[in-house]
mmCIF file of C-alpha atoms in Angstrom:
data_model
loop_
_atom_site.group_PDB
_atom_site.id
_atom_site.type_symbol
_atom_site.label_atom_id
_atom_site.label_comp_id
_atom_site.label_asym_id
_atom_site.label_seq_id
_atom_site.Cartn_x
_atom_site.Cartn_y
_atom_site.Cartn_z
ATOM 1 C CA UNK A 1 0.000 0.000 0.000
ATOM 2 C CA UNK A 2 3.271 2.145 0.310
ATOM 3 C CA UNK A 3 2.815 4.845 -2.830
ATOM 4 C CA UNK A 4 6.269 5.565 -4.689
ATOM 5 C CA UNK A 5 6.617 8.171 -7.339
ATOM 6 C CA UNK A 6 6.038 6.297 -10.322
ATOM 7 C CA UNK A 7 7.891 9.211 -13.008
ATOM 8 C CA UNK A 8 6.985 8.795 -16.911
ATOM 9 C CA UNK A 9 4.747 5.467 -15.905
ATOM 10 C CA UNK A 10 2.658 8.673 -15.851
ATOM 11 C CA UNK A 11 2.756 8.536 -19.414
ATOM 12 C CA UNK A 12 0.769 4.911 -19.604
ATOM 13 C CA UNK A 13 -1.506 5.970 -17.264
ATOM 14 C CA UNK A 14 -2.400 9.010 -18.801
ATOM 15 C CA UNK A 15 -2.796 6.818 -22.711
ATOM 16 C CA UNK A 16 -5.975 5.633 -20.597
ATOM 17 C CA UNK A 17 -7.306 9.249 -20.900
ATOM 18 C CA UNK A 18 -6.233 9.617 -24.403
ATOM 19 C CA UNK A 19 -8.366 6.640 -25.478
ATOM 20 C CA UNK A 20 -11.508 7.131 -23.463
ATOM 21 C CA UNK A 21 -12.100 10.822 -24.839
ATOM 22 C CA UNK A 22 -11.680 9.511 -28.396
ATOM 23 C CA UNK A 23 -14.570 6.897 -27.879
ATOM 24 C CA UNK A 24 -16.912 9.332 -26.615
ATOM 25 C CA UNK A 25 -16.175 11.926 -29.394
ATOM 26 C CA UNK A 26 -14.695 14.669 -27.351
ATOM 27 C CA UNK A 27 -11.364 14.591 -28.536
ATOM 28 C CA UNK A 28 -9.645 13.945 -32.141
ATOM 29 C CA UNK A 29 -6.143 12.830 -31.987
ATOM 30 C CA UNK A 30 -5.231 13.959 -35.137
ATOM 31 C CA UNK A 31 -6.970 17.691 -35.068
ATOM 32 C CA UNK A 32 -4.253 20.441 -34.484
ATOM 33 C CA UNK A 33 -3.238 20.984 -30.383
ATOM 34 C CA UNK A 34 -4.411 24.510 -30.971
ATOM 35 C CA UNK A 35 -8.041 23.717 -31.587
ATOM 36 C CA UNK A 36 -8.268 22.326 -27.840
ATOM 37 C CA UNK A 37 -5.537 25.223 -26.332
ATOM 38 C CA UNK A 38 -5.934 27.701 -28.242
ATOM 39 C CA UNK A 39 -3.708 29.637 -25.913
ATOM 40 C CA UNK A 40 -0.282 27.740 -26.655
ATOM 41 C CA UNK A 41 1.597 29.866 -29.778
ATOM 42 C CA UNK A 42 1.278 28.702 -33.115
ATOM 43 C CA UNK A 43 4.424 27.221 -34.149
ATOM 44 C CA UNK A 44 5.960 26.635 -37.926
ATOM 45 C CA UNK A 45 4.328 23.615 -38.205
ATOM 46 C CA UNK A 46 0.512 22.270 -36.422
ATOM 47 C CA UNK A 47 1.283 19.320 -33.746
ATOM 48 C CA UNK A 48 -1.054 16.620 -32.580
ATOM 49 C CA UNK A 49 -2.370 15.463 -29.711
ATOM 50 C CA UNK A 50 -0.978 12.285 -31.505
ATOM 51 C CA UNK A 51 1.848 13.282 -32.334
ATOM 52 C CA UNK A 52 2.482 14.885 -28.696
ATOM 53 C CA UNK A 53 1.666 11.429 -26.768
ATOM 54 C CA UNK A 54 4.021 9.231 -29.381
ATOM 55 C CA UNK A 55 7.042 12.279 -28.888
ATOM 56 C CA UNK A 56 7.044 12.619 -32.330
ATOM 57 C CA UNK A 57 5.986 16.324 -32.041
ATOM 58 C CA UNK A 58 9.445 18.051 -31.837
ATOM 59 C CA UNK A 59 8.375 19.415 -28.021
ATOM 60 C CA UNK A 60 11.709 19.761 -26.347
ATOM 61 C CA UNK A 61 12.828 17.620 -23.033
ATOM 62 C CA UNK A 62 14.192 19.444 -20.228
ATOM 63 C CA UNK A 63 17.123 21.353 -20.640
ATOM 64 C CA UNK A 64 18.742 22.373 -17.471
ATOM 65 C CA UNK A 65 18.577 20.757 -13.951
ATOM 66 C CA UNK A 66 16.318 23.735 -12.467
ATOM 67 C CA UNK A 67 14.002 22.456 -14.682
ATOM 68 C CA UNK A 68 13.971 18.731 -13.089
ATOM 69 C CA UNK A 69 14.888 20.288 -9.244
ATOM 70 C CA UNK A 70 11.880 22.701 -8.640
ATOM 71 C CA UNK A 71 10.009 23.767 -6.605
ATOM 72 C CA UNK A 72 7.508 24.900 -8.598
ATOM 73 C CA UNK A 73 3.728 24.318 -7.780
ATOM 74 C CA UNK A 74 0.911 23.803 -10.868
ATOM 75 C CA UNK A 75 -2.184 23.864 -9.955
ATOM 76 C CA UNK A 76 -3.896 23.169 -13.066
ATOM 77 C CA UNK A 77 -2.016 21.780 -16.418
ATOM 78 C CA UNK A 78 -2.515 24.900 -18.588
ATOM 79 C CA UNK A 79 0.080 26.270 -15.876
ATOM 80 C CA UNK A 80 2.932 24.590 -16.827
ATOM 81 C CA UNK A 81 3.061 25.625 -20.550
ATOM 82 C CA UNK A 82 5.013 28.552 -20.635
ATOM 83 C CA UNK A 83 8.275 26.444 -19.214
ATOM 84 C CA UNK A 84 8.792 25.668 -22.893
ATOM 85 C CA UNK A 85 5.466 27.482 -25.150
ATOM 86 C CA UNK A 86 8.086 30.028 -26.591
ATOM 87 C CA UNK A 87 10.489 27.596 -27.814
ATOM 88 C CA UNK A 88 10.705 26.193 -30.839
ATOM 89 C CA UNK A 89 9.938 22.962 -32.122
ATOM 90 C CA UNK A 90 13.036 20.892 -32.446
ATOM 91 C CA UNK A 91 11.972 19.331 -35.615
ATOM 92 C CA UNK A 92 9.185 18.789 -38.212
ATOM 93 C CA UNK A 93 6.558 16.970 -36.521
ATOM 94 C CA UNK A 94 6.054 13.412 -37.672
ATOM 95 C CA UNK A 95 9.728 12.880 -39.132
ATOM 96 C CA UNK A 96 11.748 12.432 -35.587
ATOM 97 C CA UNK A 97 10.959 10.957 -32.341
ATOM 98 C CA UNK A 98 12.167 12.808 -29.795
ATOM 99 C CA UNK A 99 11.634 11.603 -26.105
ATOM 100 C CA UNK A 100 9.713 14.510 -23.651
ATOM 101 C CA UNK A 101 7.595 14.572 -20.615
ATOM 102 C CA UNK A 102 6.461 18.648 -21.569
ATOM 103 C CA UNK A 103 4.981 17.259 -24.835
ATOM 104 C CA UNK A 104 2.642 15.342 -21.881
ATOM 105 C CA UNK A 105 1.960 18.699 -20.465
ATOM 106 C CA UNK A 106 0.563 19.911 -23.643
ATOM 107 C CA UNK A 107 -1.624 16.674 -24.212
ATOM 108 C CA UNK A 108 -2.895 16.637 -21.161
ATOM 109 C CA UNK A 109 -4.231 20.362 -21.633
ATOM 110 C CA UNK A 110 -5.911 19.488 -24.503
ATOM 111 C CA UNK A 111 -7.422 16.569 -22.779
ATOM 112 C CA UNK A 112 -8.697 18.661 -19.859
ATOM 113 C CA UNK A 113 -9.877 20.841 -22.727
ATOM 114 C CA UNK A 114 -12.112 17.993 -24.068
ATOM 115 C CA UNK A 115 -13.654 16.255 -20.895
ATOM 116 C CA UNK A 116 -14.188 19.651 -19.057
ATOM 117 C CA UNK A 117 -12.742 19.141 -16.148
ATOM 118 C CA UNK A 118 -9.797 19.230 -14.501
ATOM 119 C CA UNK A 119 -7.180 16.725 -15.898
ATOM 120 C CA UNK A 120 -6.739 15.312 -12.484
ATOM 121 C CA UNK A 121 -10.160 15.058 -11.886
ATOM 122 C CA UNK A 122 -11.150 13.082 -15.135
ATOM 123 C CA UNK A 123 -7.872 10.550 -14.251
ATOM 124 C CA UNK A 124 -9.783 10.080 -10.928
ATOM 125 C CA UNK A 125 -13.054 9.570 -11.766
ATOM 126 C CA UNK A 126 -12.904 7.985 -15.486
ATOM 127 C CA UNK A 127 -9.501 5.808 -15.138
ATOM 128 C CA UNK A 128 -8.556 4.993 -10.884
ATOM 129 C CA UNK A 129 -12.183 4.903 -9.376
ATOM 130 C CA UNK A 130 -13.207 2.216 -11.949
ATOM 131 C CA UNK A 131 -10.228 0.025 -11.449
ATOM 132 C CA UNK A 132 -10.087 0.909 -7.769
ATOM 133 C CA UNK A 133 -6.837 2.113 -8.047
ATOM 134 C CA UNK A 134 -7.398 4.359 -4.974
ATOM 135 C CA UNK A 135 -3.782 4.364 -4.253
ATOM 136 C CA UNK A 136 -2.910 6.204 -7.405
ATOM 137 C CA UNK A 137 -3.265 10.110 -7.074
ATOM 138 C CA UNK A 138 -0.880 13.574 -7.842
ATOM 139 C CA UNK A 139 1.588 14.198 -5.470
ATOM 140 C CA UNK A 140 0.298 16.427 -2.912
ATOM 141 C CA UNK A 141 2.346 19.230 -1.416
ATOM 142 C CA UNK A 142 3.457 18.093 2.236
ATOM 143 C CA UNK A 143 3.265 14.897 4.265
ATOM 144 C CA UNK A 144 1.174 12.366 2.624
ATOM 145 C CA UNK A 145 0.789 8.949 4.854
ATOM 146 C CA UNK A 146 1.971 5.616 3.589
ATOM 147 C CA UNK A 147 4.375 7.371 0.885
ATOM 148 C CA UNK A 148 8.131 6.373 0.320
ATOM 149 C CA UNK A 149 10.412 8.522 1.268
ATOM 150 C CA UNK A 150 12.847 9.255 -1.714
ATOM 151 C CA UNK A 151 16.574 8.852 -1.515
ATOM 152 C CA UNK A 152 19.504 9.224 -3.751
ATOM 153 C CA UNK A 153 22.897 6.955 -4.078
ATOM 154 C CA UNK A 154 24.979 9.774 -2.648
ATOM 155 C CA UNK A 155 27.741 8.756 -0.087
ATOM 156 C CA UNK A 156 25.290 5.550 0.896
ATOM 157 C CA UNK A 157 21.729 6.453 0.781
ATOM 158 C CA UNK A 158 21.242 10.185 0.911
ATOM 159 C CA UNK A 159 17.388 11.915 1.138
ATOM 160 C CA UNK A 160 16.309 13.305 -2.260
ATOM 161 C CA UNK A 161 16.302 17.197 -2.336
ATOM 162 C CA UNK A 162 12.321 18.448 -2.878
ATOM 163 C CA UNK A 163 11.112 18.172 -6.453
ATOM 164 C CA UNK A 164 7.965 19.340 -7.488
ATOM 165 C CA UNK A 165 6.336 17.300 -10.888
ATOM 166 C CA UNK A 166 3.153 18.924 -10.939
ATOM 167 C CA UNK A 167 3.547 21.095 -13.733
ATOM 168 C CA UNK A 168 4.739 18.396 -15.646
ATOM 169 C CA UNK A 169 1.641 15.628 -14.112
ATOM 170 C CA UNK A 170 0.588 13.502 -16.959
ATOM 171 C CA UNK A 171 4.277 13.245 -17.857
ATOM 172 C CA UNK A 172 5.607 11.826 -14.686
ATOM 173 C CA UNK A 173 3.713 13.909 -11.711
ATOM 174 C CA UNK A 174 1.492 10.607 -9.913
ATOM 175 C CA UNK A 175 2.053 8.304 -7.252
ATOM 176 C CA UNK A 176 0.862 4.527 -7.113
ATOM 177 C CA UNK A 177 2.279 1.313 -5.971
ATOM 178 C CA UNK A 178 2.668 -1.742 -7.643
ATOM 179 C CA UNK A 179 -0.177 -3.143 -7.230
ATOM 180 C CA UNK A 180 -2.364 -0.026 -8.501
ATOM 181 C CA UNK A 181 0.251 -0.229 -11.474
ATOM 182 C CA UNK A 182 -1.064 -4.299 -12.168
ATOM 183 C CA UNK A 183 -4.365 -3.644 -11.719
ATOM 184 C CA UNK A 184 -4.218 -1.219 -14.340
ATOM 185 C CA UNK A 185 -2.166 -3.183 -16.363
ATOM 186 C CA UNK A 186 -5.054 -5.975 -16.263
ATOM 187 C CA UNK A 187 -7.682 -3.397 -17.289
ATOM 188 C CA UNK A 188 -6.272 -2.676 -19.959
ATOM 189 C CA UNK A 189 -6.081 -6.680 -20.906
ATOM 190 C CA UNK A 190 -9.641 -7.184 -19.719
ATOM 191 C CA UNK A 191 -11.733 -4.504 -21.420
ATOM 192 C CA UNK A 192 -12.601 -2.744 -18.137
ATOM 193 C CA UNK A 193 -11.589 0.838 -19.285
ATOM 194 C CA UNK A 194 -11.050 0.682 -23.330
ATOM 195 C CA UNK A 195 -12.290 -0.789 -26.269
ATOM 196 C CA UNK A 196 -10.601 -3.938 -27.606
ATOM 197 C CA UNK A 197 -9.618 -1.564 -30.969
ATOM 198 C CA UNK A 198 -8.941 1.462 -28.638
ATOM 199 C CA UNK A 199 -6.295 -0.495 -26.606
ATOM 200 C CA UNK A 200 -4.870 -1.924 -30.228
ATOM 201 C CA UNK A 201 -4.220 1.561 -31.409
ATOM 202 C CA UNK A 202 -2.520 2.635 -27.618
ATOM 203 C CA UNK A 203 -0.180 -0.228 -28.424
ATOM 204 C CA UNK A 204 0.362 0.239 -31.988
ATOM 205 C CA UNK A 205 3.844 2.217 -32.930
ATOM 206 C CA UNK A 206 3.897 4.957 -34.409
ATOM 207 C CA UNK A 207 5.727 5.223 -37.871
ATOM 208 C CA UNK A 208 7.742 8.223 -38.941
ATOM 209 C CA UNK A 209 7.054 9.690 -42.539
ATOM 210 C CA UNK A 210 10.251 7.361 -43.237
ATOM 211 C CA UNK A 211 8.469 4.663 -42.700
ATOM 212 C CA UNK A 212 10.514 4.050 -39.607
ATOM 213 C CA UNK A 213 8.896 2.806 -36.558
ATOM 214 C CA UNK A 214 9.383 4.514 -33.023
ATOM 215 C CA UNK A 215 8.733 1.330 -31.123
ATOM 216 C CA UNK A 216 6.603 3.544 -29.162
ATOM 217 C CA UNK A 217 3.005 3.952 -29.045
ATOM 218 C CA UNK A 218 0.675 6.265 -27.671
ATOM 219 C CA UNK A 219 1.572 6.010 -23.945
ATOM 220 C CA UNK A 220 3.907 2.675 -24.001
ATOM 221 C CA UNK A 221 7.168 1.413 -25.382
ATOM 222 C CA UNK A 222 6.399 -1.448 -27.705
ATOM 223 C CA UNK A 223 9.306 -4.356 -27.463
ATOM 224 C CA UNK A 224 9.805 -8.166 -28.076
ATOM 225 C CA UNK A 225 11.370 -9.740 -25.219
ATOM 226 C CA UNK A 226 13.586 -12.529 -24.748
ATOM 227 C CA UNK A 227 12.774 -13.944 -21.057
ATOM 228 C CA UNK A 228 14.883 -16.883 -21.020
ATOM 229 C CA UNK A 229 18.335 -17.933 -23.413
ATOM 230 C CA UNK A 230 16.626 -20.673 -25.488
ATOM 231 C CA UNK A 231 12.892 -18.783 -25.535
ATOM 232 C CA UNK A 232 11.605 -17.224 -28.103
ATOM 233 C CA UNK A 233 11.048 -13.491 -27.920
ATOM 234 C CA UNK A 234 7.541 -12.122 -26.578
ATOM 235 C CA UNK A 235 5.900 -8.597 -27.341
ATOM 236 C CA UNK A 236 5.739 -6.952 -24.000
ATOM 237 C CA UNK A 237 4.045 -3.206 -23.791
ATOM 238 C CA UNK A 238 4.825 -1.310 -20.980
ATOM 239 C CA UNK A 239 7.126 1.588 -19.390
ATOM 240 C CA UNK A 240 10.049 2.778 -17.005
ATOM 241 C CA UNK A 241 10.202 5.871 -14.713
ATOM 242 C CA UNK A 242 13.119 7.930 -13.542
ATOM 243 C CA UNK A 243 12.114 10.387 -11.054
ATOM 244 C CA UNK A 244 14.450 12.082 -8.297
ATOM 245 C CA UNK A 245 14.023 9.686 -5.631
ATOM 246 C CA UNK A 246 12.281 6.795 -7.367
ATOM 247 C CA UNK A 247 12.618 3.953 -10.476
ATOM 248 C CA UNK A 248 9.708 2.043 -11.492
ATOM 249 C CA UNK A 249 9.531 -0.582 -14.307
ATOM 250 C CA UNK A 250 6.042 -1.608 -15.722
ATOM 251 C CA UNK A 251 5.182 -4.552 -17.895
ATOM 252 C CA UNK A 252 2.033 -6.143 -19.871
ATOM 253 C CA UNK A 253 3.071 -9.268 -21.641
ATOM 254 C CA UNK A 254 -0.658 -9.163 -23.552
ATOM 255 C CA UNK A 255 0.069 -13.024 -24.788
ATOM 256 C CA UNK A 256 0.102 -14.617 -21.688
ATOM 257 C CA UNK A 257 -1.789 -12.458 -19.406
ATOM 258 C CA UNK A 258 1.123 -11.198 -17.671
ATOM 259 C CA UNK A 259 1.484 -7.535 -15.528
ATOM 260 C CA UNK A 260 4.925 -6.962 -13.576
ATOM 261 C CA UNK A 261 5.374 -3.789 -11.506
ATOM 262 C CA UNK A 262 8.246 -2.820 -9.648
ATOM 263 C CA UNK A 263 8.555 0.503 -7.874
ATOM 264 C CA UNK A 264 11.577 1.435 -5.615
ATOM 265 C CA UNK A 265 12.589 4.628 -3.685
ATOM 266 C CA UNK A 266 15.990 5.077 -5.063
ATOM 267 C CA UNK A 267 16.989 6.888 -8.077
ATOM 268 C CA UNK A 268 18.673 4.691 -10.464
ATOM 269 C CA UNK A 269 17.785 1.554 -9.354
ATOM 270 C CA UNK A 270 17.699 -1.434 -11.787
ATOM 271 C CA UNK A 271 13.832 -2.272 -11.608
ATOM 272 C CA UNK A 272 13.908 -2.988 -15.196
ATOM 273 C CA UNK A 273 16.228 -6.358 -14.296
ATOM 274 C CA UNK A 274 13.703 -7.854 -11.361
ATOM 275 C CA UNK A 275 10.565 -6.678 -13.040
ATOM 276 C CA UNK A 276 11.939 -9.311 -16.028
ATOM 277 C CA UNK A 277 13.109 -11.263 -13.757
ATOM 278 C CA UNK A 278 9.674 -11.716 -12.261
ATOM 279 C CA UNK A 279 8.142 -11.926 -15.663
ATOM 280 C CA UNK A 280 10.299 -14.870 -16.572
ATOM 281 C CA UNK A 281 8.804 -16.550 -13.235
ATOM 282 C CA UNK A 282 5.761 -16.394 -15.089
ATOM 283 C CA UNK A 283 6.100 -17.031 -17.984
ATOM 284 C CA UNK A 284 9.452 -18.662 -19.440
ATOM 285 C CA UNK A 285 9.301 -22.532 -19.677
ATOM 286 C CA UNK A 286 10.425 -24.296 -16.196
ATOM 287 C CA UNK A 287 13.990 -25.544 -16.436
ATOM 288 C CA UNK A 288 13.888 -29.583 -16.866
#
């Protein structure tokens, strides 16, 4: 029941949001950003909603350590925009990927845009409530019971300085626990929260006008993975998270009905290595 700061498994969560508006006709994916946030400056070229959850939309990553370390406070998503609104984008959209937890920031304006309602609110109600994942929730300013306390490899284990993600939520702003991050794993497996063809396209990579494919989809990194030396490869869907004072690695192995979540309170902390590790537990053939 211990929550951990999850980082970009934010991302995943947030996909859930960025299917359910598209099956109720609030939101189109492919429709320019500005036509939900009008507000955010028209750049050389439009960008998607799309194109913003599969980091194809040339939305810069951070670019200095103030902008991890703050302090900052958002209170609503919109708020976090001008961090990088005046920039330009790095590239043409659709013809790089380009890994970014602002382009999140954007998306999840346009979301709030479409369900009318706070972002948080709808990620509550439409996505956690349903799969009682009522561990799962922002991180709150101050003490917060039952939370890790994060720490850094620094001369042993040192306390994590105070980092604020809430401008940046559906990026890599939430806490959870693992077994929050399975459940939602399974209802995305089961049908719970998505359409069979809504969950397809989630998991579906995107392709770069080269024809290229990002191995990412809208939300998820898309791999084949080989558990065991003499197995053959499996398509696993899932996501890691780097925050300051926390790792957490999430899997779906959709074949065999398979969700692995490890969360940690260390930075750099191989969760990636157990959660497989755990996976192969599962599902690898048993050693004769």
């Amino acid at each position: 029941s211990t929550r951990f700061r999850v980082g970009s498994v934010a991302m995943a969560l947030t996909s859930a949001a960025a299917g359910l508006l598209p099956e109720r006709g609030r939101l189109d994916l492919d429709a320019p950003v500005r036509t939900y946030v009008p507000e955010f400056p028209e750049k050389r070229w439009p960008v998607t909603t799309r194109q913003l959850l599969g980091h194809t939309a040339g939305i810069r990553d951070y670019q200095a350590e103030a902008e991890v370390l703050t302090s900052r406070r958002c209170n609503d998503v919109r708020e976090g925009l001008d961090i990088f609104a005046a920039d330009s984008l790095r590239f043409r959209p659709g013809t790089r990927y380009g890994y970014t937890s602002f382009a999140y920031a954007l998306a999840s304006a346009a979301m709030q845009a479409a369900a009318g309602e706070p972002f948080a609110a709808f990620m509550r109600r439409e996505v956690f409530a349903p799969l009682g994942m009522d561990r799962t929730l922002p991180e709150p300013l101050g003490e917060l019971p039952e939370r890790a306390t994060p720490y850094l490899r620094f001369n042993g284990m040192t306390p994590a300085p105070h980092d604020d993600d809430s401008c940046v939520l559906a990026g890599g702003g939430f806490l959870s626990t693992p077994s929050d991050l399975v459940r939602f794993g399974f209802g995305m497996l089961d049908g719970t929260l998505l359409r069979p063809e809504t969950v397809r396209m989630l998991w579906t990579p995107l392709q770069l006008e080269s024809g290229e494919s990002t191995r990412y989809g809208l939300g998820w990194f898309i791999r084949a993975v080989r558990l065991a030396a003499d197995a053959p490869a499996v398509p696993m869907m899932g996501h890691g998270g780097s925050s300051v004072g926390g790792t957490t690695s999430f899997m779906v192995f959709p074949e065999q009905r398979v969700v692995v979540a490890v969360t940690t309170n260390v930075s750099g902390a191989d969760t990636a290595a157990i959660a497989a590790r755990l996976a192969q537990a599962f599902i690898a053939p048993p050693i004769p």
